[in-house]
Amino acid sequence: MPGDEHPGVSAKRDAEESQLAKQNPAEKRQRCAAADGRIYFSYAQIHGAMSSLASKILEWKPDVMVAIGGGGFIPARMLRTEIKVPILAVSLELYDDATKTARTQVVKKQWFDETSGVGQLVRGRRVLVVDEVDDSRATLEYCVRELQETNAPSAIAVAVVHNKMKPKKGTLPAGIEYFAGEDVPDKWNCYPWDAAAYGHDIFEHEKLARQCEAIPKDGA
């Protein structure tokens, strides 16, 4: 019976759970939504999430990053300080900024030229795709398949700041390595580079991000 558990056993279990929480920030901390129902993230939180992936990504040994614009640009630049490989930019749109709704399919706005400069580092090489959030997975699937069909890299991995814990519409092809800085609830995420889109300046945004950061489960 639970009430008959030896105090030493209980203390050991609590210590093990606390250690696991420290190893897994997603288990240790859960954020709360702001008054508008959205969750705001600061630059520091995003930087920390991406930096936490650096050692695993370095083991994967990418030759080049492909950042999906606009949300993947800043996370990719944060990674580059530690990963030290060039960045290519592509622009894909699933959400229509004018209507604030999701399109029925991803629109390719911009792709790179593989015949010049950094673009030559893709064919037959190891490519890391970077984006800010894995929401429906439709954009990531489109980007990965477009790379495979158009540019034929030898290997592809995906790195995102946040993976939303929800059923996905898109599917990544077999053999794609996947890195996520943090698993997050299926809420509306607000990133600092989009502060003005939500009617805030960057200082207001960062204040909201601090308010959304809940107290850790262990009370630390």
PDB file of C-alpha atoms in Angstrom:
ATOM      1  CA  MET A   1       0.000   0.000   0.000  1.00  0.00           C
ATOM      2  CA  PRO A   2       1.246   3.559  -0.734  1.00  0.00           C
ATOM      3  CA  GLY A   3       1.051   4.542   2.936  1.00  0.00           C
ATOM      4  CA  ASP A   4       3.333   1.635   3.919  1.00  0.00           C
ATOM      5  CA  GLU A   5       6.222   2.687   1.662  1.00  0.00           C
ATOM      6  CA  HIS A   6       9.520   2.935   3.548  1.00  0.00           C
ATOM      7  CA  PRO A   7      10.659   6.580   3.942  1.00  0.00           C
ATOM      8  CA  GLY A   8      14.041   5.729   2.446  1.00  0.00           C
ATOM      9  CA  VAL A   9      12.444   4.268  -0.699  1.00  0.00           C
ATOM     10  CA  SER A  10      10.209   7.315  -1.081  1.00  0.00           C
ATOM     11  CA  ALA A  11      13.142   9.695  -0.679  1.00  0.00           C
ATOM     12  CA  LYS A  12      15.183   7.761  -3.257  1.00  0.00           C
ATOM     13  CA  ARG A  13      12.304   7.857  -5.781  1.00  0.00           C
ATOM     14  CA  ASP A  14      11.826  11.612  -5.262  1.00  0.00           C
ATOM     15  CA  ALA A  15      15.544  12.190  -5.769  1.00  0.00           C
ATOM     16  CA  GLU A  16      15.525  10.159  -9.005  1.00  0.00           C
ATOM     17  CA  GLU A  17      12.498  12.071 -10.333  1.00  0.00           C
ATOM     18  CA  SER A  18      14.160  15.365  -9.457  1.00  0.00           C
ATOM     19  CA  GLN A  19      17.322  14.324 -11.301  1.00  0.00           C
ATOM     20  CA  LEU A  20      15.328  13.320 -14.376  1.00  0.00           C
ATOM     21  CA  ALA A  21      13.549  16.680 -14.309  1.00  0.00           C
ATOM     22  CA  LYS A  22      16.893  18.482 -14.271  1.00  0.00           C
ATOM     23  CA  GLN A  23      18.040  16.453 -17.274  1.00  0.00           C
ATOM     24  CA  ASN A  24      14.809  17.188 -19.171  1.00  0.00           C
ATOM     25  CA  PRO A  25      13.748  20.861 -18.985  1.00  0.00           C
ATOM     26  CA  ALA A  26      10.440  20.037 -20.713  1.00  0.00           C
ATOM     27  CA  GLU A  27       9.538  17.838 -17.726  1.00  0.00           C
ATOM     28  CA  LYS A  28      10.815  20.317 -15.172  1.00  0.00           C
ATOM     29  CA  ARG A  29       8.965  23.397 -16.370  1.00  0.00           C
ATOM     30  CA  GLN A  30       5.632  24.090 -17.981  1.00  0.00           C
ATOM     31  CA  ARG A  31       4.705  27.542 -19.223  1.00  0.00           C
ATOM     32  CA  CYS A  32       1.387  29.230 -18.664  1.00  0.00           C
ATOM     33  CA  ALA A  33      -0.505  31.257 -21.255  1.00  0.00           C
ATOM     34  CA  ALA A  34      -0.743  35.029 -21.091  1.00  0.00           C
ATOM     35  CA  ALA A  35      -4.097  36.787 -20.647  1.00  0.00           C
ATOM     36  CA  ASP A  36      -4.672  36.601 -24.418  1.00  0.00           C
ATOM     37  CA  GLY A  37      -4.301  32.802 -24.373  1.00  0.00           C
ATOM     38  CA  ARG A  38      -0.938  32.849 -26.175  1.00  0.00           C
ATOM     39  CA  ILE A  39       2.453  31.719 -24.930  1.00  0.00           C
ATOM     40  CA  TYR A  40       5.307  34.189 -25.372  1.00  0.00           C
ATOM     41  CA  PHE A  41       8.946  33.115 -25.703  1.00  0.00           C
ATOM     42  CA  SER A  42      11.973  35.312 -25.110  1.00  0.00           C
ATOM     43  CA  TYR A  43      15.178  35.443 -27.140  1.00  0.00           C
ATOM     44  CA  ALA A  44      17.038  33.889 -24.204  1.00  0.00           C
ATOM     45  CA  GLN A  45      14.615  30.958 -23.984  1.00  0.00           C
ATOM     46  CA  ILE A  46      14.928  30.292 -27.713  1.00  0.00           C
ATOM     47  CA  HIS A  47      18.703  30.585 -27.595  1.00  0.00           C
ATOM     48  CA  GLY A  48      18.808  28.136 -24.690  1.00  0.00           C
ATOM     49  CA  ALA A  49      16.617  25.627 -26.529  1.00  0.00           C
ATOM     50  CA  MET A  50      18.780  25.732 -29.654  1.00  0.00           C
ATOM     51  CA  SER A  51      22.042  25.629 -27.714  1.00  0.00           C
ATOM     52  CA  SER A  52      20.817  22.487 -25.938  1.00  0.00           C
ATOM     53  CA  LEU A  53      20.802  20.723 -29.325  1.00  0.00           C
ATOM     54  CA  ALA A  54      24.322  21.714 -30.363  1.00  0.00           C
ATOM     55  CA  SER A  55      26.209  18.669 -29.108  1.00  0.00           C
ATOM     56  CA  LYS A  56      23.780  16.212 -30.741  1.00  0.00           C
ATOM     57  CA  ILE A  57      23.832  18.138 -34.018  1.00  0.00           C
ATOM     58  CA  LEU A  58      27.633  18.282 -33.988  1.00  0.00           C
ATOM     59  CA  GLU A  59      27.656  14.481 -33.658  1.00  0.00           C
ATOM     60  CA  TRP A  60      25.428  14.305 -36.742  1.00  0.00           C
ATOM     61  CA  LYS A  61      28.032  16.436 -38.627  1.00  0.00           C
ATOM     62  CA  PRO A  62      26.017  18.682 -40.996  1.00  0.00           C
ATOM     63  CA  ASP A  63      27.771  20.372 -43.929  1.00  0.00           C
ATOM     64  CA  VAL A  64      25.231  23.160 -44.301  1.00  0.00           C
ATOM     65  CA  MET A  65      22.015  24.487 -42.755  1.00  0.00           C
ATOM     66  CA  VAL A  66      18.850  25.328 -44.667  1.00  0.00           C
ATOM     67  CA  ALA A  67      16.806  27.838 -42.672  1.00  0.00           C
ATOM     68  CA  ILE A  68      13.092  28.059 -43.422  1.00  0.00           C
ATOM     69  CA  GLY A  69      11.997  31.708 -43.483  1.00  0.00           C
ATOM     70  CA  GLY A  70      11.058  33.627 -41.748  1.00  0.00           C
ATOM     71  CA  GLY A  71      10.865  31.735 -38.420  1.00  0.00           C
ATOM     72  CA  GLY A  72      13.945  29.578 -38.934  1.00  0.00           C
ATOM     73  CA  PHE A  73      16.399  32.393 -39.718  1.00  0.00           C
ATOM     74  CA  ILE A  74      17.233  33.528 -36.178  1.00  0.00           C
ATOM     75  CA  PRO A  75      17.332  30.011 -34.640  1.00  0.00           C
ATOM     76  CA  ALA A  76      19.719  28.950 -37.425  1.00  0.00           C
ATOM     77  CA  ARG A  77      21.970  31.929 -36.718  1.00  0.00           C
ATOM     78  CA  MET A  78      21.955  31.037 -33.016  1.00  0.00           C
ATOM     79  CA  LEU A  79      23.064  27.495 -33.908  1.00  0.00           C
ATOM     80  CA  ARG A  80      25.783  28.699 -36.271  1.00  0.00           C
ATOM     81  CA  THR A  81      27.871  30.078 -33.387  1.00  0.00           C
ATOM     82  CA  GLU A  82      28.371  26.490 -32.184  1.00  0.00           C
ATOM     83  CA  ILE A  83      27.815  24.454 -35.338  1.00  0.00           C
ATOM     84  CA  LYS A  84      29.949  26.669 -37.609  1.00  0.00           C
ATOM     85  CA  VAL A  85      28.538  25.704 -41.010  1.00  0.00           C
ATOM     86  CA  PRO A  86      27.059  28.028 -43.676  1.00  0.00           C
ATOM     87  CA  ILE A  87      23.354  28.884 -43.816  1.00  0.00           C
ATOM     88  CA  LEU A  88      21.117  28.827 -46.898  1.00  0.00           C
ATOM     89  CA  ALA A  89      17.693  30.487 -46.826  1.00  0.00           C
ATOM     90  CA  VAL A  90      14.421  29.267 -48.275  1.00  0.00           C
ATOM     91  CA  SER A  91      11.009  30.849 -47.919  1.00  0.00           C
ATOM     92  CA  LEU A  92       7.949  28.619 -47.555  1.00  0.00           C
ATOM     93  CA  GLU A  93       4.479  29.733 -46.519  1.00  0.00           C
ATOM     94  CA  LEU A  94       1.679  27.691 -45.012  1.00  0.00           C
ATOM     95  CA  TYR A  95      -0.025  30.508 -43.128  1.00  0.00           C
ATOM     96  CA  ASP A  96      -1.464  33.489 -44.967  1.00  0.00           C
ATOM     97  CA  ASP A  97      -0.469  36.680 -43.116  1.00  0.00           C
ATOM     98  CA  ALA A  98      -3.327  38.613 -44.713  1.00  0.00           C
ATOM     99  CA  THR A  99      -6.097  36.264 -43.584  1.00  0.00           C
ATOM    100  CA  LYS A 100      -4.309  34.787 -40.510  1.00  0.00           C
ATOM    101  CA  THR A 101      -5.372  31.317 -41.661  1.00  0.00           C
ATOM    102  CA  ALA A 102      -3.612  28.194 -42.888  1.00  0.00           C
ATOM    103  CA  ARG A 103      -3.425  27.565 -46.624  1.00  0.00           C
ATOM    104  CA  THR A 104      -4.469  24.223 -48.064  1.00  0.00           C
ATOM    105  CA  GLN A 105      -0.896  23.633 -49.248  1.00  0.00           C
ATOM    106  CA  VAL A 106       2.592  25.031 -48.718  1.00  0.00           C
ATOM    107  CA  VAL A 107       3.682  27.786 -51.128  1.00  0.00           C
ATOM    108  CA  LYS A 108       7.332  27.924 -52.216  1.00  0.00           C
ATOM    109  CA  LYS A 109       8.300  31.609 -52.289  1.00  0.00           C
ATOM    110  CA  GLN A 110      12.080  31.319 -52.511  1.00  0.00           C
ATOM    111  CA  TRP A 111      14.661  28.567 -53.002  1.00  0.00           C
ATOM    112  CA  PHE A 112      18.446  28.617 -53.240  1.00  0.00           C
ATOM    113  CA  ASP A 113      20.665  28.313 -56.324  1.00  0.00           C
ATOM    114  CA  GLU A 114      22.781  25.192 -55.948  1.00  0.00           C
ATOM    115  CA  THR A 115      25.086  26.159 -58.809  1.00  0.00           C
ATOM    116  CA  SER A 116      26.796  28.985 -56.960  1.00  0.00           C
ATOM    117  CA  GLY A 117      28.432  29.639 -53.608  1.00  0.00           C
ATOM    118  CA  VAL A 118      27.058  27.850 -50.562  1.00  0.00           C
ATOM    119  CA  GLY A 119      24.374  26.193 -52.703  1.00  0.00           C
ATOM    120  CA  GLN A 120      27.072  23.812 -53.955  1.00  0.00           C
ATOM    121  CA  LEU A 121      27.335  22.331 -50.443  1.00  0.00           C
ATOM    122  CA  VAL A 122      23.948  20.604 -50.666  1.00  0.00           C
ATOM    123  CA  ARG A 123      24.058  17.919 -53.380  1.00  0.00           C
ATOM    124  CA  GLY A 124      25.579  14.761 -51.977  1.00  0.00           C
ATOM    125  CA  ARG A 125      26.176  16.391 -48.582  1.00  0.00           C
ATOM    126  CA  ARG A 126      24.585  16.450 -45.105  1.00  0.00           C
ATOM    127  CA  VAL A 127      21.880  19.118 -44.681  1.00  0.00           C
ATOM    128  CA  LEU A 128      20.284  20.381 -41.473  1.00  0.00           C
ATOM    129  CA  VAL A 129      16.841  21.995 -41.953  1.00  0.00           C
ATOM    130  CA  VAL A 130      16.022  24.578 -39.264  1.00  0.00           C
ATOM    131  CA  ASP A 131      12.642  26.078 -38.348  1.00  0.00           C
ATOM    132  CA  GLU A 132      11.140  27.647 -35.250  1.00  0.00           C
ATOM    133  CA  VAL A 133       8.206  25.304 -34.634  1.00  0.00           C
ATOM    134  CA  ASP A 134       6.987  21.874 -35.729  1.00  0.00           C
ATOM    135  CA  ASP A 135       3.250  22.558 -35.721  1.00  0.00           C
ATOM    136  CA  SER A 136       1.362  20.545 -38.343  1.00  0.00           C
ATOM    137  CA  ARG A 137       4.669  19.283 -39.844  1.00  0.00           C
ATOM    138  CA  ALA A 138       3.377  20.171 -43.315  1.00  0.00           C
ATOM    139  CA  THR A 139       6.083  22.798 -43.959  1.00  0.00           C
ATOM    140  CA  LEU A 140       8.873  20.529 -42.746  1.00  0.00           C
ATOM    141  CA  GLU A 141       7.626  17.664 -44.909  1.00  0.00           C
ATOM    142  CA  TYR A 142       7.464  19.939 -47.959  1.00  0.00           C
ATOM    143  CA  CYS A 143      10.989  21.284 -47.384  1.00  0.00           C
ATOM    144  CA  VAL A 144      12.543  17.867 -46.838  1.00  0.00           C
ATOM    145  CA  ARG A 145      10.872  16.313 -49.892  1.00  0.00           C
ATOM    146  CA  GLU A 146      11.764  19.330 -52.049  1.00  0.00           C
ATOM    147  CA  LEU A 147      15.409  18.984 -50.993  1.00  0.00           C
ATOM    148  CA  GLN A 148      15.376  15.272 -51.769  1.00  0.00           C
ATOM    149  CA  GLU A 149      13.760  15.708 -55.192  1.00  0.00           C
ATOM    150  CA  THR A 150      15.553  18.897 -56.287  1.00  0.00           C
ATOM    151  CA  ASN A 151      18.954  18.887 -54.615  1.00  0.00           C
ATOM    152  CA  ALA A 152      19.662  15.248 -53.610  1.00  0.00           C
ATOM    153  CA  PRO A 153      21.645  15.614 -50.380  1.00  0.00           C
ATOM    154  CA  SER A 154      23.183  12.460 -48.912  1.00  0.00           C
ATOM    155  CA  ALA A 155      21.390  12.938 -45.581  1.00  0.00           C
ATOM    156  CA  ILE A 156      18.864  15.342 -44.031  1.00  0.00           C
ATOM    157  CA  ALA A 157      18.129  16.216 -40.416  1.00  0.00           C
ATOM    158  CA  VAL A 158      15.552  18.605 -38.988  1.00  0.00           C
ATOM    159  CA  ALA A 159      16.050  20.904 -35.979  1.00  0.00           C
ATOM    160  CA  VAL A 160      13.253  22.988 -34.462  1.00  0.00           C
ATOM    161  CA  VAL A 161      13.067  25.204 -31.400  1.00  0.00           C
ATOM    162  CA  HIS A 162       9.681  23.788 -30.396  1.00  0.00           C
ATOM    163  CA  ASN A 163       7.739  20.641 -31.198  1.00  0.00           C
ATOM    164  CA  LYS A 164       4.014  21.041 -30.530  1.00  0.00           C
ATOM    165  CA  MET A 165       2.550  17.978 -28.851  1.00  0.00           C
ATOM    166  CA  LYS A 166      -0.301  17.317 -31.274  1.00  0.00           C
ATOM    167  CA  PRO A 167      -1.256  15.003 -34.151  1.00  0.00           C
ATOM    168  CA  LYS A 168       0.683  15.963 -37.290  1.00  0.00           C
ATOM    169  CA  LYS A 169      -0.707  16.378 -40.794  1.00  0.00           C
ATOM    170  CA  GLY A 170       2.705  16.066 -42.419  1.00  0.00           C
ATOM    171  CA  THR A 171       5.053  13.086 -42.312  1.00  0.00           C
ATOM    172  CA  LEU A 172       8.831  13.155 -42.552  1.00  0.00           C
ATOM    173  CA  PRO A 173      10.328  10.553 -44.904  1.00  0.00           C
ATOM    174  CA  ALA A 174      12.120   7.573 -43.402  1.00  0.00           C
ATOM    175  CA  GLY A 175      15.702   8.139 -42.318  1.00  0.00           C
ATOM    176  CA  ILE A 176      15.331  11.798 -41.359  1.00  0.00           C
ATOM    177  CA  GLU A 177      17.045  12.660 -38.071  1.00  0.00           C
ATOM    178  CA  TYR A 178      14.908  14.877 -35.817  1.00  0.00           C
ATOM    179  CA  PHE A 179      15.988  17.348 -33.116  1.00  0.00           C
ATOM    180  CA  ALA A 180      13.624  19.473 -31.007  1.00  0.00           C
ATOM    181  CA  GLY A 181      14.793  21.927 -28.366  1.00  0.00           C
ATOM    182  CA  GLU A 182      11.605  21.552 -26.367  1.00  0.00           C
ATOM    183  CA  ASP A 183       8.220  19.822 -26.538  1.00  0.00           C
ATOM    184  CA  VAL A 184       5.433  22.360 -25.932  1.00  0.00           C
ATOM    185  CA  PRO A 185       1.626  22.256 -25.603  1.00  0.00           C
ATOM    186  CA  ASP A 186      -0.599  22.932 -28.599  1.00  0.00           C
ATOM    187  CA  LYS A 187      -0.975  26.651 -27.888  1.00  0.00           C
ATOM    188  CA  TRP A 188      -0.382  29.732 -30.032  1.00  0.00           C
ATOM    189  CA  ASN A 189       3.344  30.478 -29.733  1.00  0.00           C
ATOM    190  CA  CYS A 190       4.543  34.079 -30.004  1.00  0.00           C
ATOM    191  CA  TYR A 191       8.185  34.633 -30.927  1.00  0.00           C
ATOM    192  CA  PRO A 192      10.123  37.846 -30.283  1.00  0.00           C
ATOM    193  CA  TRP A 193      10.836  38.589 -33.951  1.00  0.00           C
ATOM    194  CA  ASP A 194       7.045  38.759 -34.461  1.00  0.00           C
ATOM    195  CA  ALA A 195       6.392  41.073 -31.478  1.00  0.00           C
ATOM    196  CA  ALA A 196       4.957  43.882 -33.598  1.00  0.00           C
ATOM    197  CA  ALA A 197       2.510  41.472 -35.263  1.00  0.00           C
ATOM    198  CA  TYR A 198       0.845  41.026 -31.861  1.00  0.00           C
ATOM    199  CA  GLY A 199       0.784  44.734 -31.055  1.00  0.00           C
ATOM    200  CA  HIS A 200       3.819  44.774 -28.739  1.00  0.00           C
ATOM    201  CA  ASP A 201       7.278  46.281 -28.819  1.00  0.00           C
ATOM    202  CA  ILE A 202      10.137  43.955 -27.949  1.00  0.00           C
ATOM    203  CA  PHE A 203      10.260  45.064 -24.305  1.00  0.00           C
ATOM    204  CA  GLU A 204       6.560  44.333 -23.808  1.00  0.00           C
ATOM    205  CA  HIS A 205       7.044  40.969 -25.506  1.00  0.00           C
ATOM    206  CA  GLU A 206       9.953  40.003 -23.253  1.00  0.00           C
ATOM    207  CA  LYS A 207       7.922  40.963 -20.174  1.00  0.00           C
ATOM    208  CA  LEU A 208       5.087  38.703 -21.328  1.00  0.00           C
ATOM    209  CA  ALA A 209       7.583  35.888 -21.905  1.00  0.00           C
ATOM    210  CA  ARG A 210       8.768  36.166 -18.312  1.00  0.00           C
ATOM    211  CA  GLN A 211       5.175  36.076 -17.100  1.00  0.00           C
ATOM    212  CA  CYS A 212       4.491  32.920 -19.138  1.00  0.00           C
ATOM    213  CA  GLU A 213       7.441  31.137 -17.570  1.00  0.00           C
ATOM    214  CA  ALA A 214       5.904  29.111 -14.746  1.00  0.00           C
ATOM    215  CA  ILE A 215       7.569  28.073 -11.498  1.00  0.00           C
ATOM    216  CA  PRO A 216       9.551  24.809 -11.873  1.00  0.00           C
ATOM    217  CA  LYS A 217       7.846  21.694 -10.535  1.00  0.00           C
ATOM    218  CA  ASP A 218      10.589  21.143  -7.918  1.00  0.00           C
ATOM    219  CA  GLY A 219      10.147  24.728  -6.686  1.00  0.00           C
ATOM    220  CA  ALA A 220      13.747  25.668  -7.553  1.00  0.00           C
TER     221      ALA A 220
END
